[in-house]
Amino acid sequence: MSRLILVLGDQCTSAIAALKAADKGSDIVVMAEVADEATYVPHHPKKIAFIFSVMRHFAARLRDDGWQVEYTKLDDGDNTGSIPGELLRYADKHGVSAALATEPGEHRLIAALEEAPLDVTLLEDDRFLASHAEFEAWADGRKDLRMEYFYRDMRRKTGLLMDGDAPEGGKWNYDAENRKPAPDGVSHKGPMEFTPDETTEEVLALVEDRFGSNYGDLRPFWFAVESGQAKRALAHWVTHALPHFGDYQDAMLTGERFLYHSITSLYIHAGLLDPLEVCKAAEAAYRAGDAPLNAVEGFIRQIIGWREYIRGIYFREGPDYTSRNVLNHTRPLPEFYWDAATDMACIAETVTQTMEEAYAHHIQRLMVTGNFALLAGIDPSEVHDWYLAVYADAYEWVEAPNVIGMSQFADGGVVASKPYVSSGNYIAKMSNYCDGCAYDVKTKLGEGACPFNLLYWAFLDRHRARFSKNPRMANMYGTWDRMKEDRRAQVLEDAEAFLRRMDQGARV
Ligand code: DLZ
Ligand code: SF4
């Protein structure tokens, strides 16, 4: 009896659970470009084009490999517009009543499949080292779900960077060696770029037509769209950038949009690269003496530590996670997140690059746009929707814990032990953005004061009841409390005035 095998846009690998369990001789693969997925947030056009092109290339490969594939293009006349709708349409066409799918990475789509009037079996997505059950076993009974101990278990489990039972080099984590400030220049020319082929050009024309007015530039489009290209891009990065990645992981430099970052998240999440193979490629460079330990450990930690941990949190915390807002932040997202029209150079730079590349690295996301949103008290669900829309690597399973939890502290500390807030000092130390800014990072109040400086204290003051007892924040409160009272009052007044101007839509 044949079944339908659903393959979603971010499941484009023959190692996906549903394909591994399928029978090439009798089952029918279903892949569908649908309006529901393309519009549930106003995705960046590059993100939509990437996913559609990856899907079309993967469908062609499956057909070449002998699979029967039903593929719906977005502009097909009989497209029902939703994933369950397409499953039902093909079930009807082929007279089948059962479907096999790999668990989607968003609660929204899981619910839609579970509610579909069709017998859909969901298999767990095993592109992760830790199954749901393993993560639950690790998390249950723990007071704090911190990534570090989980990460060590994953190192032991994979044997990556292990020296017998001990961590390579004697330490598990070289994070302290991943924080060099911005270098003067960057030797790496950026990620490997690919010229769109005919399939991608067709997708680009479609996306231009249907989503051309979404936030962000569709062209130039140079992402890898099939696994062979993604592997070449990875090898290129390992050779040219990985050796410097560790030192400058947290640095930001005007005009250098990628520094030494790999952008492999884009390819891993979609299925083009296998996470363990990526880690092994990095480890091999270390073993061969081509890349230092702080770079390779820092990179591997992101994949077998952070990526796994974040996914565990998303499924453990459940569908209500994205609506959490323990700090009661309600301010709407400022317009400059969409048009970069702000005098704050750090934000203008990050938003402009996001518009043009659908990419910004983790510190730009966390300490510039994320930090500002948290300091300014922006509604976390608006912040969440923005990140989900504008980054080409964003799916809810990975984006929500990073934004709602890590960046906005809206989950009350499930992910982060303290809010990731900083004044302008951190940005000044880690970047050269402040050099070209209309504000002065050294000015703490009054004319020309860096808004991050003002909002930082206002945030601490606003949330004193929640954070002043946190030992990791005692220093900050100590500094604030030692300031003269009239100075404190002036800072709070200036912060209020700034937010008022921002709320009124004035350029800030
Ligand atoms: C993000 C996305 C977009 C834009 N379009 C599609 C689509 O048309 N068809 C599809 O199968 N998947 C798409 N995706 C990816 C899904 O939204 C993704 O599988 C879920 O968000 C779960 O991670
Ligand atoms: Fe950003 Fe403040 Fe530096 Fe301007 S001065 S770039 S607003 S941190």
XYZ file of C-alpha atoms and ligand atoms in Angstrom:
539
model
C 0.000 0.000 0.000
C 1.622 3.240 -1.011
C 1.937 6.239 1.271
C 2.679 9.897 0.789
C 6.108 10.984 2.082
C 6.118 14.660 3.035
C 9.412 16.533 2.645
C 9.339 20.148 3.847
C 11.488 23.011 2.620
C 13.927 22.685 5.515
C 14.144 18.883 5.268
C 15.954 18.597 1.941
C 18.274 15.676 2.614
C 17.975 12.001 1.782
C 18.957 11.394 5.413
C 15.627 12.859 6.603
C 13.674 10.399 8.761
C 10.597 10.117 6.512
C 12.696 9.275 3.434
C 14.813 6.762 5.354
C 11.591 4.983 6.356
C 10.027 5.167 2.889
C 9.783 2.582 0.149
C 11.097 3.920 -3.151
C 9.121 1.313 -5.047
C 5.670 2.223 -3.774
C 5.676 5.508 -1.842
C 5.164 8.959 -3.348
C 7.205 11.939 -2.167
C 5.256 15.179 -1.781
C 6.962 18.561 -1.814
C 4.980 21.785 -2.023
C 5.664 25.495 -2.278
C 2.648 26.964 -0.488
C 1.333 30.405 0.386
C 0.809 29.505 4.053
C 4.506 28.812 4.611
C 5.636 31.698 2.461
C 3.491 34.290 4.260
C 3.097 33.340 7.954
C 5.650 36.063 8.554
C 6.805 38.471 5.817
C 9.933 36.454 5.022
C 12.951 38.097 3.424
C 12.758 37.422 -0.352
C 16.227 35.793 -0.246
C 14.925 33.317 2.352
C 11.928 32.342 0.224
C 14.081 32.059 -2.899
C 16.638 29.959 -1.049
C 14.028 27.510 0.238
C 12.171 27.187 -3.073
C 15.388 26.707 -5.024
C 16.688 24.139 -2.513
C 13.347 22.320 -2.776
C 13.356 22.272 -6.585
C 16.958 21.037 -6.746
C 16.266 18.362 -4.166
C 13.100 17.184 -5.937
C 15.098 16.827 -9.161
C 17.720 14.781 -7.317
C 15.092 12.511 -5.798
C 13.588 11.899 -9.246
C 17.057 11.123 -10.630
C 17.460 8.668 -7.760
C 14.280 6.876 -8.824
C 11.703 8.363 -6.468
C 8.219 9.235 -7.609
C 7.826 12.908 -6.646
C 4.751 15.117 -6.662
C 5.991 18.693 -6.607
C 3.758 21.764 -6.336
C 5.087 25.100 -7.499
C 3.731 28.209 -5.797
C 2.034 29.433 -8.975
C 0.475 26.084 -9.972
C -3.211 26.649 -10.627
C -4.484 23.882 -8.361
C -2.175 24.747 -5.404
C -4.348 24.695 -2.259
C -1.957 27.018 -0.417
C -1.166 24.846 2.587
C 0.896 21.765 3.409
C -2.086 19.728 4.737
C -4.103 20.892 1.724
C -1.466 19.591 -0.678
C -1.229 16.270 1.166
C -4.997 15.854 0.889
C -4.990 16.778 -2.784
C -2.324 14.189 -3.595
C -3.966 11.601 -1.326
C -7.109 12.030 -3.366
C -5.282 11.927 -6.682
C -3.454 8.696 -5.844
C -6.162 7.097 -3.720
C -3.920 6.803 -0.652
C -4.932 7.525 2.918
C -1.664 7.486 4.874
C 1.260 9.900 5.004
C 4.650 9.804 6.641
C 6.314 13.050 7.682
C 9.338 14.156 9.649
C 8.365 16.326 12.590
C 8.384 19.975 11.437
C 10.466 22.494 13.359
C 7.487 24.637 14.324
C 4.581 23.817 16.653
C 2.254 25.630 14.236
C 2.904 23.171 11.430
C 2.956 20.123 13.708
C -0.552 21.058 14.882
C -1.711 21.575 11.292
C -0.495 18.096 10.316
C -2.000 16.498 13.403
C -5.351 18.098 12.668
C -5.358 17.138 8.970
C -8.122 14.671 8.041
C -5.547 12.127 6.938
C -3.558 9.456 8.738
C -0.231 11.315 9.182
C 2.587 9.570 11.067
C 5.193 12.002 12.406
C 8.712 10.660 12.832
C 11.202 12.485 15.022
C 13.737 14.591 13.145
C 17.004 12.738 13.804
C 19.279 15.379 12.297
C 20.029 16.107 15.945
C 22.369 14.261 18.298
C 19.982 14.373 21.224
C 16.486 12.973 20.787
C 13.567 14.602 22.594
C 13.746 11.808 25.166
C 17.466 12.328 25.750
C 17.039 16.061 26.201
C 14.160 15.524 28.605
C 16.225 13.023 30.587
C 19.028 15.571 30.825
C 16.709 18.471 31.725
C 14.358 16.782 34.178
C 15.062 17.596 37.769
C 17.612 20.303 36.975
C 17.035 23.736 38.416
C 19.006 25.520 35.722
C 19.106 24.349 32.130
C 22.477 25.808 31.219
C 24.034 24.811 27.919
C 27.522 24.087 29.241
C 26.848 20.748 30.943
C 24.654 19.562 28.121
C 27.425 20.475 25.680
C 29.945 18.384 27.590
C 27.630 15.383 27.300
C 27.453 15.944 23.530
C 31.248 16.110 23.325
C 31.462 12.787 25.145
C 28.736 11.302 23.002
C 30.328 12.290 19.692
C 33.966 11.995 20.749
C 34.590 15.363 19.067
C 37.675 17.137 20.434
C 38.168 14.489 23.097
C 41.438 13.224 24.403
C 40.297 9.966 25.965
C 37.797 10.995 28.630
C 39.199 14.503 28.863
C 38.514 17.525 26.674
C 41.182 18.293 24.091
C 43.633 20.845 25.467
C 42.383 20.377 29.033
C 39.407 22.753 28.884
C 35.875 22.152 27.637
C 35.216 25.690 26.584
C 37.502 28.364 25.104
C 34.860 31.086 25.022
C 37.166 33.474 26.845
C 39.468 33.241 23.803
C 36.658 34.022 21.359
C 36.272 37.680 22.182
C 38.976 39.685 20.467
C 37.774 43.114 19.367
C 37.430 44.003 15.707
C 40.640 43.641 13.712
C 41.765 46.462 11.380
C 41.143 44.339 8.340
C 39.871 40.924 7.341
C 41.906 38.534 5.208
C 38.932 36.341 4.271
C 36.957 37.483 1.228
C 33.680 36.061 2.550
C 31.595 32.948 1.927
C 31.820 31.108 -1.399
C 29.276 32.531 -3.840
C 27.351 30.647 -6.514
C 25.892 31.942 -9.770
C 22.168 31.126 -9.997
C 21.410 28.337 -12.488
C 18.264 28.141 -14.603
C 16.207 26.623 -11.764
C 17.248 29.353 -9.345
C 16.616 32.064 -11.946
C 13.075 30.739 -12.391
C 12.561 30.885 -8.618
C 14.019 34.381 -8.450
C 11.540 35.588 -11.097
C 8.664 34.019 -9.134
C 9.786 35.512 -5.820
C 10.345 38.912 -7.420
C 6.822 38.809 -8.767
C 5.089 37.567 -5.604
C 7.272 38.883 -2.762
C 9.236 41.695 -4.367
C 7.799 44.243 -1.950
C 8.766 42.285 1.195
C 11.554 43.712 3.324
C 14.962 42.920 1.871
C 16.863 42.627 -1.389
C 16.369 39.530 -3.497
C 19.472 40.127 -5.607
C 22.313 39.509 -5.787
C 21.489 35.926 -4.870
C 24.535 33.738 -4.340
C 23.631 31.097 -1.721
C 24.383 27.431 -2.322
C 21.151 25.635 -3.213
C 22.182 21.974 -3.232
C 24.394 19.869 -1.023
C 27.377 19.645 -3.411
C 27.668 23.430 -3.468
C 27.179 23.672 0.293
C 30.026 21.180 0.829
C 32.314 23.257 -1.357
C 31.326 26.381 0.561
C 32.140 24.586 3.814
C 35.551 23.422 2.579
C 36.326 26.949 1.397
C 35.461 28.361 4.805
C 37.464 25.713 6.695
C 40.554 26.574 4.653
C 40.283 30.350 4.558
C 38.327 31.507 7.589
C 38.181 28.896 10.334
C 41.736 29.613 11.568
C 40.643 33.180 12.485
C 37.051 32.405 13.424
C 37.732 31.825 17.102
C 39.560 35.061 17.797
C 37.039 37.283 16.042
C 33.820 35.388 16.652
C 32.281 38.313 18.549
C 33.820 41.195 16.598
C 31.919 43.593 14.309
C 33.434 45.734 11.590
C 31.702 48.267 9.338
C 31.322 46.898 5.812
C 32.615 43.427 6.763
C 29.366 41.534 6.809
C 30.685 38.033 7.256
C 34.106 38.479 8.888
C 35.199 34.896 9.529
C 31.707 33.456 9.993
C 30.724 30.327 8.106
C 26.988 30.908 7.416
C 26.660 27.129 7.656
C 23.520 27.514 9.836
C 21.649 28.338 6.638
C 22.758 25.108 5.010
C 22.561 22.841 8.045
C 19.008 23.890 8.932
C 17.747 23.315 5.383
C 19.340 19.865 5.109
C 22.213 20.678 2.731
C 24.910 19.917 5.297
C 25.006 17.256 7.966
C 25.849 18.853 11.340
C 28.199 16.099 12.408
C 30.086 16.157 9.097
C 30.505 19.900 9.477
C 31.980 19.417 12.941
C 34.260 16.651 11.717
C 35.574 18.894 8.935
C 36.458 21.531 11.528
C 38.037 18.978 13.856
C 40.121 17.554 10.993
C 41.545 21.036 10.375
C 42.575 21.203 14.025
C 44.120 17.710 14.016
C 46.073 18.609 10.879
C 47.437 21.711 12.593
C 45.600 24.050 10.223
C 43.277 25.713 12.746
C 43.723 26.541 16.436
C 41.732 24.923 19.213
C 39.877 28.070 20.289
C 38.475 28.422 16.747
C 37.503 24.796 16.297
C 36.059 24.342 19.780
C 34.115 27.621 19.480
C 32.619 26.464 16.190
C 31.811 22.923 17.292
C 30.196 24.292 20.469
C 27.739 26.273 18.357
C 26.619 23.117 16.580
C 26.667 20.235 19.044
C 26.136 22.488 22.048
C 24.033 25.520 21.293
C 22.036 24.228 18.296
C 21.060 21.039 20.105
C 20.312 22.785 23.376
C 18.136 25.447 21.722
C 16.131 22.818 19.897
C 15.646 20.908 23.141
C 14.359 24.046 24.853
C 11.905 24.811 22.022
C 10.226 21.435 22.219
C 10.387 21.193 25.999
C 8.827 24.614 26.586
C 5.911 24.108 24.189
C 3.744 26.231 21.887
C 3.093 29.053 24.367
C 6.820 29.896 24.494
C 6.619 32.560 21.773
C 3.991 34.543 23.674
C 5.947 34.802 26.923
C 6.678 38.296 28.164
C 7.757 38.218 31.804
C 9.191 41.738 31.645
C 5.860 43.092 30.373
C 7.454 44.900 27.461
C 4.797 46.367 25.167
C 6.422 49.005 22.948
C 5.904 48.397 19.197
C 8.954 47.548 17.104
C 10.361 50.831 15.749
C 10.105 51.419 12.030
C 13.911 51.617 11.717
C 14.098 47.829 12.105
C 12.503 47.792 8.644
C 14.149 50.741 6.922
C 17.426 51.372 8.813
C 16.488 55.066 9.080
C 18.227 55.765 12.373
C 21.195 57.847 13.483
C 22.465 54.946 15.605
C 25.261 53.686 13.347
C 25.387 50.223 14.899
C 21.699 49.617 14.217
C 21.762 51.218 10.773
C 24.717 49.003 9.816
C 23.138 45.804 11.142
C 19.696 46.465 9.648
C 21.118 47.519 6.268
C 23.193 44.363 6.068
C 20.168 42.317 7.118
C 18.116 43.872 4.317
C 20.814 43.174 1.754
C 22.065 39.764 2.903
C 19.282 38.188 5.046
C 22.212 37.559 7.366
C 23.855 39.095 10.421
C 26.104 37.235 12.802
C 25.238 36.255 16.362
C 26.696 39.294 18.120
C 25.044 41.724 15.719
C 21.754 39.936 16.390
C 22.247 39.641 20.144
C 24.128 42.764 21.166
C 22.954 45.347 18.630
C 19.350 44.801 17.464
C 18.464 42.398 20.293
C 20.098 44.477 22.993
C 18.379 47.654 21.790
C 14.956 45.979 21.692
C 15.379 44.672 25.233
C 16.655 47.984 26.602
C 13.853 49.904 24.890
C 11.170 47.515 26.154
C 9.912 46.312 22.772
C 7.156 43.686 22.760
C 9.096 40.390 22.488
C 6.561 38.825 20.165
C 7.164 41.655 17.672
C 10.908 41.153 18.045
C 10.420 37.412 17.516
C 8.370 37.943 14.335
C 11.028 40.285 12.974
C 13.913 37.831 13.462
C 11.838 34.981 12.074
C 11.092 37.004 8.953
C 14.378 38.666 8.119
C 17.043 35.972 8.520
C 17.456 33.293 5.876
C 18.385 30.698 8.525
C 15.391 31.392 10.806
C 12.849 28.690 11.656
C 10.932 28.884 14.880
C 12.677 25.963 16.620
C 15.981 27.824 16.482
C 14.872 31.444 16.359
C 12.372 31.500 19.257
C 14.639 30.298 22.087
C 17.402 32.570 20.776
C 15.123 35.625 20.678
C 12.390 35.087 23.280
C 14.845 33.441 25.679
C 18.456 34.382 25.105
C 17.989 37.848 23.658
C 14.781 39.242 25.218
C 14.704 37.362 28.549
C 10.951 37.053 27.967
C 10.988 33.453 29.255
C 12.112 34.655 32.687
C 15.497 32.956 32.581
C 14.940 29.496 31.110
C 17.755 30.066 28.608
C 19.800 32.951 30.011
C 20.969 33.371 33.583
C 20.816 37.146 33.212
C 19.512 39.552 30.579
C 21.934 40.264 27.729
C 21.995 44.035 28.083
C 24.897 46.366 27.641
C 25.572 50.050 27.319
C 27.345 51.442 24.272
C 30.688 50.396 25.815
C 30.390 46.804 24.656
C 29.619 47.862 21.073
C 32.481 50.366 21.152
C 34.863 47.659 22.360
C 33.826 44.967 19.892
C 33.274 47.075 16.762
C 34.228 50.260 14.952
C 30.594 51.283 14.515
C 30.838 54.139 17.002
C 33.506 55.901 14.895
C 30.905 56.880 12.333
C 27.968 57.526 14.650
C 25.986 60.704 15.197
C 25.920 59.841 18.902
C 28.929 59.759 21.189
C 29.498 56.513 23.021
C 31.558 58.269 25.697
C 28.733 60.694 26.491
C 26.557 59.257 29.210
C 23.785 61.829 29.333
C 22.654 65.093 27.773
C 23.317 66.254 24.212
C 24.645 63.522 21.913
C 24.623 60.748 24.536
C 24.643 57.239 23.075
C 21.066 55.913 23.476
C 22.401 52.541 24.639
C 24.023 54.332 27.593
C 20.774 55.992 28.613
C 18.524 52.999 28.045
C 20.869 50.627 29.846
C 20.428 52.365 33.177
C 16.742 52.928 32.579
C 16.349 49.179 31.988
C 18.135 48.279 35.224
C 16.136 50.840 37.132
C 12.833 49.633 35.626
C 13.536 46.013 36.514
C 15.252 46.450 39.847
C 12.795 44.189 41.661
C 13.575 41.285 39.347
C 17.317 41.614 38.826
C 18.981 43.387 41.730
C 19.329 40.143 43.702
C 20.959 38.354 40.770
C 24.622 37.910 41.807
C 25.722 38.333 38.202
C 24.150 41.798 38.139
C 25.208 43.064 41.552
C 28.095 45.070 40.084
C 25.837 46.893 37.670
C 23.375 47.860 40.398
C 26.293 48.860 42.610
C 27.544 51.281 39.939
C 24.067 52.708 39.376
C 23.422 53.163 43.066
C 26.733 54.944 43.605
C 25.806 57.631 41.071
C 24.588 60.915 42.476
C 20.839 61.071 42.695
C 20.426 64.075 40.410
C 22.605 62.378 37.772
C 20.467 59.255 37.959
C 17.315 61.344 37.603
C 18.806 63.096 34.565
C 19.743 59.775 32.891
C 16.209 58.469 33.399
C 14.719 61.669 32.076
C 16.963 61.600 28.970
C 16.087 57.946 28.360
C 12.380 58.766 28.610
C 12.770 61.695 26.236
C 14.596 59.488 23.727
C 11.887 56.820 23.850
C 9.182 59.449 23.513
C 10.810 60.817 20.363
C 11.176 57.299 19.022
C 7.534 56.464 19.772
C 6.434 59.624 17.972
C 8.258 58.414 14.885
C 10.989 61.062 14.992
C 14.334 60.034 13.542
C 16.514 58.919 16.451
C 10.128 28.779 5.432
C 9.422 28.035 4.356
C 8.873 28.737 3.275
C 9.075 30.189 3.097
N 8.159 28.100 2.333
C 7.984 26.761 2.409
C 7.180 26.071 1.468
O 6.587 26.652 0.572
N 7.067 24.735 1.587
C 7.668 24.051 2.590
O 7.553 22.821 2.619
N 8.396 24.685 3.522
C 8.562 26.019 3.456
N 9.272 26.674 4.418
C 9.819 25.907 5.537
C 8.722 25.586 6.543
O 8.115 26.783 6.965
C 9.358 24.813 7.695
O 9.394 23.471 7.350
C 8.607 24.987 8.975
O 8.663 26.305 9.360
C 9.162 24.083 10.073
O 10.513 24.327 10.340
Fe 25.688 52.436 18.633
Fe 25.985 54.193 20.623
Fe 28.111 53.388 19.242
Fe 26.280 54.972 18.110
S 27.600 55.499 19.815
S 27.247 53.166 17.195
S 24.404 54.237 19.043
S 26.812 52.132 20.526
